[in-house]
Amino acid sequence: MHEGSSALALVLGGDPAFYAIVSLSLIVSLAATAIAAALGLPLGALLALAQFRGRTALIVAMNAFMGLPPVVVGLAVFLLLSRSGPLGELGLLFTPKAMIIAQTLLVLPIMAALTRQTVEDLWAEYRDELTAMRIGPAGRIATLLWDARFSLTTTLLAGFGRAAAEVGTVMIVGGNIDGFTRTMTTAIALETSKGDLALAIGLGLFLIALIVLVNAAAWGVRRAGELRAG
């Protein structure tokens, strides 16, 4: 009970260190989700519509990457950004930017794979109409993505959830530096190992509340849009 009371005090009391961790987590996760969506949605739609040699292999690989171990992604980004790596001169390792890059690579296959399946189903339904209207490839992608916008809300939520809940990837490339690269998930892992359960519980409660709030808001927006669209 004491730990729970202390955790609530941290959440409700406006503790600067607590909310610095929360704000960094939101910045990194939202940025990674936005970048992954900007790349993954068009890529998924293109794979749904285009026919080329190796397409099936690419789809299989993309689906497999949805379950890619986060620590593997973190290791790959670490090797790229380390001093001896090809991008080491940029000095991005152990910064929030490195964390965004790693989370983007982790979320991108999810966005692309789920979008491909959604758009492919719509393409089977509207193929004849769009072909008869002589709409080009770019127009088809834009039209089907717009038509699938409510269904793709779930895709965005899946990507954000994966990014917000990630520990291993950001721990490797961010270093979990206090006040600079410490996120909610890495702080929970660290504080639990140290025995500071109040902070760990407080961050856990906030993270759960955040995920529930985001999902509720997205559901409300989707429902309102569906009703407006008839």
PDB file of C-alpha atoms in Angstrom:
ATOM      1  CA  MET A   1       0.000   0.000   0.000  1.00  0.00           C
ATOM      2  CA  HIS A   2       2.886   2.353   0.816  1.00  0.00           C
ATOM      3  CA  GLU A   3       4.494   1.798  -2.583  1.00  0.00           C
ATOM      4  CA  GLY A   4       1.157   2.350  -4.316  1.00  0.00           C
ATOM      5  CA  SER A   5       0.572   5.602  -2.438  1.00  0.00           C
ATOM      6  CA  SER A   6       4.058   6.840  -3.296  1.00  0.00           C
ATOM      7  CA  ALA A   7       3.531   5.919  -6.941  1.00  0.00           C
ATOM      8  CA  LEU A   8       0.289   7.901  -7.096  1.00  0.00           C
ATOM      9  CA  ALA A   9       2.019  10.835  -5.430  1.00  0.00           C
ATOM     10  CA  LEU A  10       4.655  10.816  -8.170  1.00  0.00           C
ATOM     11  CA  VAL A  11       2.032  10.688 -10.927  1.00  0.00           C
ATOM     12  CA  LEU A  12      -0.214  13.366  -9.454  1.00  0.00           C
ATOM     13  CA  GLY A  13       2.390  15.522  -7.752  1.00  0.00           C
ATOM     14  CA  GLY A  14       4.084  16.874 -10.863  1.00  0.00           C
ATOM     15  CA  ASP A  15       7.526  15.444 -10.075  1.00  0.00           C
ATOM     16  CA  PRO A  16       9.931  17.019 -12.639  1.00  0.00           C
ATOM     17  CA  ALA A  17      12.068  13.900 -13.100  1.00  0.00           C
ATOM     18  CA  PHE A  18       8.978  11.750 -13.568  1.00  0.00           C
ATOM     19  CA  TYR A  19       7.479  13.964 -16.254  1.00  0.00           C
ATOM     20  CA  ALA A  20      10.822  14.444 -17.989  1.00  0.00           C
ATOM     21  CA  ILE A  21      10.913  10.681 -18.507  1.00  0.00           C
ATOM     22  CA  VAL A  22       7.302  10.678 -19.691  1.00  0.00           C
ATOM     23  CA  SER A  23       7.790  13.557 -22.138  1.00  0.00           C
ATOM     24  CA  LEU A  24      10.885  11.987 -23.702  1.00  0.00           C
ATOM     25  CA  SER A  25       9.054   8.684 -24.091  1.00  0.00           C
ATOM     26  CA  LEU A  26       6.167  10.391 -25.877  1.00  0.00           C
ATOM     27  CA  ILE A  27       8.458  12.397 -28.156  1.00  0.00           C
ATOM     28  CA  VAL A  28      10.469   9.342 -29.203  1.00  0.00           C
ATOM     29  CA  SER A  29       7.484   7.013 -29.662  1.00  0.00           C
ATOM     30  CA  LEU A  30       5.306   9.520 -31.512  1.00  0.00           C
ATOM     31  CA  ALA A  31       8.159  10.587 -33.793  1.00  0.00           C
ATOM     32  CA  ALA A  32       9.021   6.969 -34.618  1.00  0.00           C
ATOM     33  CA  THR A  33       5.370   6.135 -35.267  1.00  0.00           C
ATOM     34  CA  ALA A  34       4.908   9.170 -37.531  1.00  0.00           C
ATOM     35  CA  ILE A  35       8.029   8.409 -39.582  1.00  0.00           C
ATOM     36  CA  ALA A  36       7.153   4.721 -39.841  1.00  0.00           C
ATOM     37  CA  ALA A  37       3.628   5.618 -40.962  1.00  0.00           C
ATOM     38  CA  ALA A  38       4.891   8.078 -43.578  1.00  0.00           C
ATOM     39  CA  LEU A  39       7.105   5.339 -45.040  1.00  0.00           C
ATOM     40  CA  GLY A  40       5.146   2.194 -44.245  1.00  0.00           C
ATOM     41  CA  LEU A  41       1.660   3.132 -45.427  1.00  0.00           C
ATOM     42  CA  PRO A  42       2.701   4.009 -49.016  1.00  0.00           C
ATOM     43  CA  LEU A  43       5.092   1.044 -49.095  1.00  0.00           C
ATOM     44  CA  GLY A  44       2.379  -1.363 -47.968  1.00  0.00           C
ATOM     45  CA  ALA A  45      -0.069   0.037 -50.503  1.00  0.00           C
ATOM     46  CA  LEU A  46       2.521  -0.236 -53.277  1.00  0.00           C
ATOM     47  CA  LEU A  47       3.174  -3.875 -52.431  1.00  0.00           C
ATOM     48  CA  ALA A  48      -0.562  -4.527 -52.479  1.00  0.00           C
ATOM     49  CA  LEU A  49      -0.985  -3.110 -55.992  1.00  0.00           C
ATOM     50  CA  ALA A  50       2.307  -3.714 -57.802  1.00  0.00           C
ATOM     51  CA  GLN A  51       3.307  -6.951 -59.511  1.00  0.00           C
ATOM     52  CA  PHE A  52       7.021  -7.625 -59.920  1.00  0.00           C
ATOM     53  CA  ARG A  53       9.533 -10.429 -59.606  1.00  0.00           C
ATOM     54  CA  GLY A  54      10.366 -11.152 -55.985  1.00  0.00           C
ATOM     55  CA  ARG A  55       7.173  -9.581 -54.645  1.00  0.00           C
ATOM     56  CA  THR A  56       6.127 -12.708 -52.749  1.00  0.00           C
ATOM     57  CA  ALA A  57       9.552 -13.066 -51.156  1.00  0.00           C
ATOM     58  CA  LEU A  58       9.469  -9.419 -50.117  1.00  0.00           C
ATOM     59  CA  ILE A  59       6.029  -9.820 -48.549  1.00  0.00           C
ATOM     60  CA  VAL A  60       7.142 -12.924 -46.662  1.00  0.00           C
ATOM     61  CA  ALA A  61      10.244 -11.132 -45.402  1.00  0.00           C
ATOM     62  CA  MET A  62       8.227  -8.098 -44.344  1.00  0.00           C
ATOM     63  CA  ASN A  63       5.749 -10.258 -42.457  1.00  0.00           C
ATOM     64  CA  ALA A  64       8.627 -12.060 -40.764  1.00  0.00           C
ATOM     65  CA  PHE A  65      10.167  -8.745 -39.716  1.00  0.00           C
ATOM     66  CA  MET A  66       6.995  -7.964 -37.771  1.00  0.00           C
ATOM     67  CA  GLY A  67       8.299 -10.400 -35.175  1.00  0.00           C
ATOM     68  CA  LEU A  68      11.907  -9.265 -35.362  1.00  0.00           C
ATOM     69  CA  PRO A  69      13.519  -9.373 -31.890  1.00  0.00           C
ATOM     70  CA  PRO A  70      13.922  -5.779 -30.670  1.00  0.00           C
ATOM     71  CA  VAL A  71      17.442  -6.411 -29.362  1.00  0.00           C
ATOM     72  CA  VAL A  72      18.509  -7.429 -32.874  1.00  0.00           C
ATOM     73  CA  VAL A  73      17.242  -4.113 -34.233  1.00  0.00           C
ATOM     74  CA  GLY A  74      19.018  -2.311 -31.414  1.00  0.00           C
ATOM     75  CA  LEU A  75      22.265  -4.146 -32.152  1.00  0.00           C
ATOM     76  CA  ALA A  76      22.037  -3.355 -35.874  1.00  0.00           C
ATOM     77  CA  VAL A  77      21.471   0.353 -35.217  1.00  0.00           C
ATOM     78  CA  PHE A  78      24.233   0.355 -32.599  1.00  0.00           C
ATOM     79  CA  LEU A  79      26.704  -1.065 -35.131  1.00  0.00           C
ATOM     80  CA  LEU A  80      25.630   1.501 -37.723  1.00  0.00           C
ATOM     81  CA  LEU A  81      25.964   4.464 -35.367  1.00  0.00           C
ATOM     82  CA  SER A  82      28.999   3.397 -33.340  1.00  0.00           C
ATOM     83  CA  ARG A  83      32.297   5.174 -33.915  1.00  0.00           C
ATOM     84  CA  SER A  84      33.590   2.349 -36.093  1.00  0.00           C
ATOM     85  CA  GLY A  85      30.285   2.081 -37.977  1.00  0.00           C
ATOM     86  CA  PRO A  86      29.430   3.669 -41.340  1.00  0.00           C
ATOM     87  CA  LEU A  87      27.357   6.414 -39.689  1.00  0.00           C
ATOM     88  CA  GLY A  88      29.548   6.912 -36.649  1.00  0.00           C
ATOM     89  CA  GLU A  89      30.651  10.389 -37.733  1.00  0.00           C
ATOM     90  CA  LEU A  90      27.111  11.674 -37.206  1.00  0.00           C
ATOM     91  CA  GLY A  91      27.482  11.254 -33.449  1.00  0.00           C
ATOM     92  CA  LEU A  92      23.936   9.980 -32.978  1.00  0.00           C
ATOM     93  CA  LEU A  93      24.593   7.024 -30.684  1.00  0.00           C
ATOM     94  CA  PHE A  94      23.190   7.398 -27.153  1.00  0.00           C
ATOM     95  CA  THR A  95      20.903  10.239 -28.202  1.00  0.00           C
ATOM     96  CA  PRO A  96      17.113  10.472 -28.602  1.00  0.00           C
ATOM     97  CA  LYS A  97      17.629  10.557 -32.377  1.00  0.00           C
ATOM     98  CA  ALA A  98      19.217   7.106 -32.289  1.00  0.00           C
ATOM     99  CA  MET A  99      16.244   5.877 -30.276  1.00  0.00           C
ATOM    100  CA  ILE A 100      13.837   7.272 -32.858  1.00  0.00           C
ATOM    101  CA  ILE A 101      15.756   5.577 -35.680  1.00  0.00           C
ATOM    102  CA  ALA A 102      15.719   2.225 -33.879  1.00  0.00           C
ATOM    103  CA  GLN A 103      12.016   2.415 -33.020  1.00  0.00           C
ATOM    104  CA  THR A 104      11.182   3.459 -36.581  1.00  0.00           C
ATOM    105  CA  LEU A 105      12.930   0.374 -37.962  1.00  0.00           C
ATOM    106  CA  LEU A 106      11.068  -1.749 -35.426  1.00  0.00           C
ATOM    107  CA  VAL A 107       7.641  -0.304 -36.256  1.00  0.00           C
ATOM    108  CA  LEU A 108       8.032   0.064 -40.036  1.00  0.00           C
ATOM    109  CA  PRO A 109       7.437  -3.632 -40.931  1.00  0.00           C
ATOM    110  CA  ILE A 110       4.263  -3.640 -38.827  1.00  0.00           C
ATOM    111  CA  MET A 111       2.914  -0.574 -40.611  1.00  0.00           C
ATOM    112  CA  ALA A 112       3.794  -1.861 -44.073  1.00  0.00           C
ATOM    113  CA  ALA A 113       2.534  -5.424 -43.564  1.00  0.00           C
ATOM    114  CA  LEU A 114      -0.821  -4.458 -42.053  1.00  0.00           C
ATOM    115  CA  THR A 115      -1.347  -1.741 -44.671  1.00  0.00           C
ATOM    116  CA  ARG A 116      -0.585  -4.164 -47.490  1.00  0.00           C
ATOM    117  CA  GLN A 117      -3.231  -6.592 -46.295  1.00  0.00           C
ATOM    118  CA  THR A 118      -5.847  -3.864 -45.828  1.00  0.00           C
ATOM    119  CA  VAL A 119      -5.219  -2.239 -49.211  1.00  0.00           C
ATOM    120  CA  GLU A 120      -5.029  -5.593 -50.989  1.00  0.00           C
ATOM    121  CA  ASP A 121      -8.515  -6.461 -49.728  1.00  0.00           C
ATOM    122  CA  LEU A 122      -9.862  -3.110 -50.904  1.00  0.00           C
ATOM    123  CA  TRP A 123      -8.123  -3.475 -54.274  1.00  0.00           C
ATOM    124  CA  ALA A 124      -9.929  -6.766 -54.870  1.00  0.00           C
ATOM    125  CA  GLU A 125     -13.204  -4.943 -54.213  1.00  0.00           C
ATOM    126  CA  TYR A 126     -12.581  -1.776 -56.250  1.00  0.00           C
ATOM    127  CA  ARG A 127     -10.236  -3.046 -58.969  1.00  0.00           C
ATOM    128  CA  ASP A 128     -12.796  -2.856 -61.786  1.00  0.00           C
ATOM    129  CA  GLU A 129     -14.022   0.631 -60.853  1.00  0.00           C
ATOM    130  CA  LEU A 130     -10.552   2.147 -60.558  1.00  0.00           C
ATOM    131  CA  THR A 131      -9.392   0.464 -63.767  1.00  0.00           C
ATOM    132  CA  ALA A 132     -12.446   1.705 -65.660  1.00  0.00           C
ATOM    133  CA  MET A 133     -11.799   5.245 -64.419  1.00  0.00           C
ATOM    134  CA  ARG A 134      -8.205   4.955 -65.712  1.00  0.00           C
ATOM    135  CA  ILE A 135      -6.705   6.038 -62.403  1.00  0.00           C
ATOM    136  CA  GLY A 136      -2.921   5.688 -62.368  1.00  0.00           C
ATOM    137  CA  PRO A 137      -0.808   3.856 -59.783  1.00  0.00           C
ATOM    138  CA  ALA A 138      -0.254   6.912 -57.580  1.00  0.00           C
ATOM    139  CA  GLY A 139      -3.940   7.769 -57.711  1.00  0.00           C
ATOM    140  CA  ARG A 140      -4.896   4.212 -56.800  1.00  0.00           C
ATOM    141  CA  ILE A 141      -2.606   4.243 -53.775  1.00  0.00           C
ATOM    142  CA  ALA A 142      -3.957   7.588 -52.584  1.00  0.00           C
ATOM    143  CA  THR A 143      -7.576   6.543 -53.161  1.00  0.00           C
ATOM    144  CA  LEU A 144      -7.297   3.205 -51.389  1.00  0.00           C
ATOM    145  CA  LEU A 145      -5.341   4.637 -48.469  1.00  0.00           C
ATOM    146  CA  TRP A 146      -7.986   7.299 -48.017  1.00  0.00           C
ATOM    147  CA  ASP A 147     -10.778   4.768 -48.241  1.00  0.00           C
ATOM    148  CA  ALA A 148      -9.006   2.578 -45.668  1.00  0.00           C
ATOM    149  CA  ARG A 149      -8.238   5.437 -43.288  1.00  0.00           C
ATOM    150  CA  PHE A 150     -10.514   4.164 -40.529  1.00  0.00           C
ATOM    151  CA  SER A 151      -9.148   0.625 -40.723  1.00  0.00           C
ATOM    152  CA  LEU A 152      -5.599   1.960 -40.762  1.00  0.00           C
ATOM    153  CA  THR A 153      -6.215   3.577 -37.383  1.00  0.00           C
ATOM    154  CA  THR A 154      -5.649   0.126 -35.909  1.00  0.00           C
ATOM    155  CA  THR A 155      -2.352  -0.075 -37.803  1.00  0.00           C
ATOM    156  CA  LEU A 156      -1.196   3.214 -36.312  1.00  0.00           C
ATOM    157  CA  LEU A 157      -2.185   2.053 -32.839  1.00  0.00           C
ATOM    158  CA  ALA A 158      -0.275  -1.187 -33.285  1.00  0.00           C
ATOM    159  CA  GLY A 159       2.809   0.756 -34.303  1.00  0.00           C
ATOM    160  CA  PHE A 160       2.554   3.229 -31.441  1.00  0.00           C
ATOM    161  CA  GLY A 161       1.955   0.441 -28.937  1.00  0.00           C
ATOM    162  CA  ARG A 162       5.049  -1.421 -30.125  1.00  0.00           C
ATOM    163  CA  ALA A 163       7.148   1.740 -29.928  1.00  0.00           C
ATOM    164  CA  ALA A 164       5.870   2.895 -26.540  1.00  0.00           C
ATOM    165  CA  ALA A 165       6.364  -0.510 -24.921  1.00  0.00           C
ATOM    166  CA  GLU A 166       9.863  -1.122 -26.262  1.00  0.00           C
ATOM    167  CA  VAL A 167      12.738  -1.665 -23.826  1.00  0.00           C
ATOM    168  CA  GLY A 168      15.655  -3.568 -25.376  1.00  0.00           C
ATOM    169  CA  THR A 169      16.094  -1.489 -28.502  1.00  0.00           C
ATOM    170  CA  VAL A 170      16.161   1.907 -26.805  1.00  0.00           C
ATOM    171  CA  MET A 171      18.303   0.559 -23.984  1.00  0.00           C
ATOM    172  CA  ILE A 172      21.019  -0.482 -26.458  1.00  0.00           C
ATOM    173  CA  VAL A 173      21.102   2.639 -28.636  1.00  0.00           C
ATOM    174  CA  GLY A 174      20.064   5.184 -25.994  1.00  0.00           C
ATOM    175  CA  GLY A 175      22.090   3.967 -23.047  1.00  0.00           C
ATOM    176  CA  ASN A 176      19.336   4.796 -20.510  1.00  0.00           C
ATOM    177  CA  ILE A 177      21.136   8.018 -19.521  1.00  0.00           C
ATOM    178  CA  ASP A 178      19.381   9.841 -16.697  1.00  0.00           C
ATOM    179  CA  GLY A 179      17.806  13.086 -17.882  1.00  0.00           C
ATOM    180  CA  PHE A 180      18.762  12.505 -21.514  1.00  0.00           C
ATOM    181  CA  THR A 181      17.724   9.131 -22.961  1.00  0.00           C
ATOM    182  CA  ARG A 182      15.766   7.506 -20.135  1.00  0.00           C
ATOM    183  CA  THR A 183      12.252   6.482 -21.195  1.00  0.00           C
ATOM    184  CA  MET A 184       9.360   5.036 -19.233  1.00  0.00           C
ATOM    185  CA  THR A 185      10.129   1.432 -20.114  1.00  0.00           C
ATOM    186  CA  THR A 186      13.880   1.633 -19.494  1.00  0.00           C
ATOM    187  CA  ALA A 187      13.285   3.524 -16.248  1.00  0.00           C
ATOM    188  CA  ILE A 188      10.828   0.849 -15.094  1.00  0.00           C
ATOM    189  CA  ALA A 189      13.418  -1.861 -15.753  1.00  0.00           C
ATOM    190  CA  LEU A 190      16.165   0.069 -13.976  1.00  0.00           C
ATOM    191  CA  GLU A 191      14.145   1.172 -10.957  1.00  0.00           C
ATOM    192  CA  THR A 192      12.747  -2.319 -10.452  1.00  0.00           C
ATOM    193  CA  SER A 193      16.265  -3.762 -10.394  1.00  0.00           C
ATOM    194  CA  LYS A 194      17.261  -1.063  -7.878  1.00  0.00           C
ATOM    195  CA  GLY A 195      14.241  -1.761  -5.696  1.00  0.00           C
ATOM    196  CA  ASP A 196      12.689   1.697  -6.199  1.00  0.00           C
ATOM    197  CA  LEU A 197       9.241   0.282  -6.779  1.00  0.00           C
ATOM    198  CA  ALA A 198       7.375   3.550  -6.249  1.00  0.00           C
ATOM    199  CA  LEU A 199       8.840   5.142  -9.386  1.00  0.00           C
ATOM    200  CA  ALA A 200       8.548   1.899 -11.357  1.00  0.00           C
ATOM    201  CA  ILE A 201       4.880   1.473 -10.379  1.00  0.00           C
ATOM    202  CA  GLY A 202       4.129   5.125 -11.080  1.00  0.00           C
ATOM    203  CA  LEU A 203       5.622   4.923 -14.563  1.00  0.00           C
ATOM    204  CA  GLY A 204       3.854   1.628 -15.187  1.00  0.00           C
ATOM    205  CA  LEU A 205       0.493   3.088 -14.189  1.00  0.00           C
ATOM    206  CA  PHE A 206       1.070   6.116 -16.398  1.00  0.00           C
ATOM    207  CA  LEU A 207       2.103   3.947 -19.348  1.00  0.00           C
ATOM    208  CA  ILE A 208      -1.003   1.782 -19.039  1.00  0.00           C
ATOM    209  CA  ALA A 209      -3.233   4.846 -18.723  1.00  0.00           C
ATOM    210  CA  LEU A 210      -1.571   6.395 -21.772  1.00  0.00           C
ATOM    211  CA  ILE A 211      -2.132   3.320 -23.938  1.00  0.00           C
ATOM    212  CA  VAL A 212      -5.786   3.090 -22.843  1.00  0.00           C
ATOM    213  CA  LEU A 213      -6.325   6.808 -23.487  1.00  0.00           C
ATOM    214  CA  VAL A 214      -4.740   6.702 -26.942  1.00  0.00           C
ATOM    215  CA  ASN A 215      -6.806   3.669 -27.936  1.00  0.00           C
ATOM    216  CA  ALA A 216     -10.010   5.254 -26.622  1.00  0.00           C
ATOM    217  CA  ALA A 217      -9.316   8.491 -28.484  1.00  0.00           C
ATOM    218  CA  ALA A 218      -8.518   6.634 -31.706  1.00  0.00           C
ATOM    219  CA  TRP A 219     -11.674   4.552 -31.391  1.00  0.00           C
ATOM    220  CA  GLY A 220     -13.711   7.716 -30.867  1.00  0.00           C
ATOM    221  CA  VAL A 221     -12.184   9.414 -33.906  1.00  0.00           C
ATOM    222  CA  ARG A 222     -12.739   6.308 -36.031  1.00  0.00           C
ATOM    223  CA  ARG A 223     -16.331   5.919 -34.876  1.00  0.00           C
ATOM    224  CA  ALA A 224     -17.107   9.584 -35.487  1.00  0.00           C
ATOM    225  CA  GLY A 225     -15.574   9.406 -38.948  1.00  0.00           C
ATOM    226  CA  GLU A 226     -17.514   6.271 -39.845  1.00  0.00           C
ATOM    227  CA  LEU A 227     -20.784   7.849 -38.740  1.00  0.00           C
ATOM    228  CA  ARG A 228     -20.012  11.024 -40.680  1.00  0.00           C
ATOM    229  CA  ALA A 229     -19.124   9.030 -43.784  1.00  0.00           C
ATOM    230  CA  GLY A 230     -22.330   7.045 -43.486  1.00  0.00           C
TER     231      GLY A 230
END
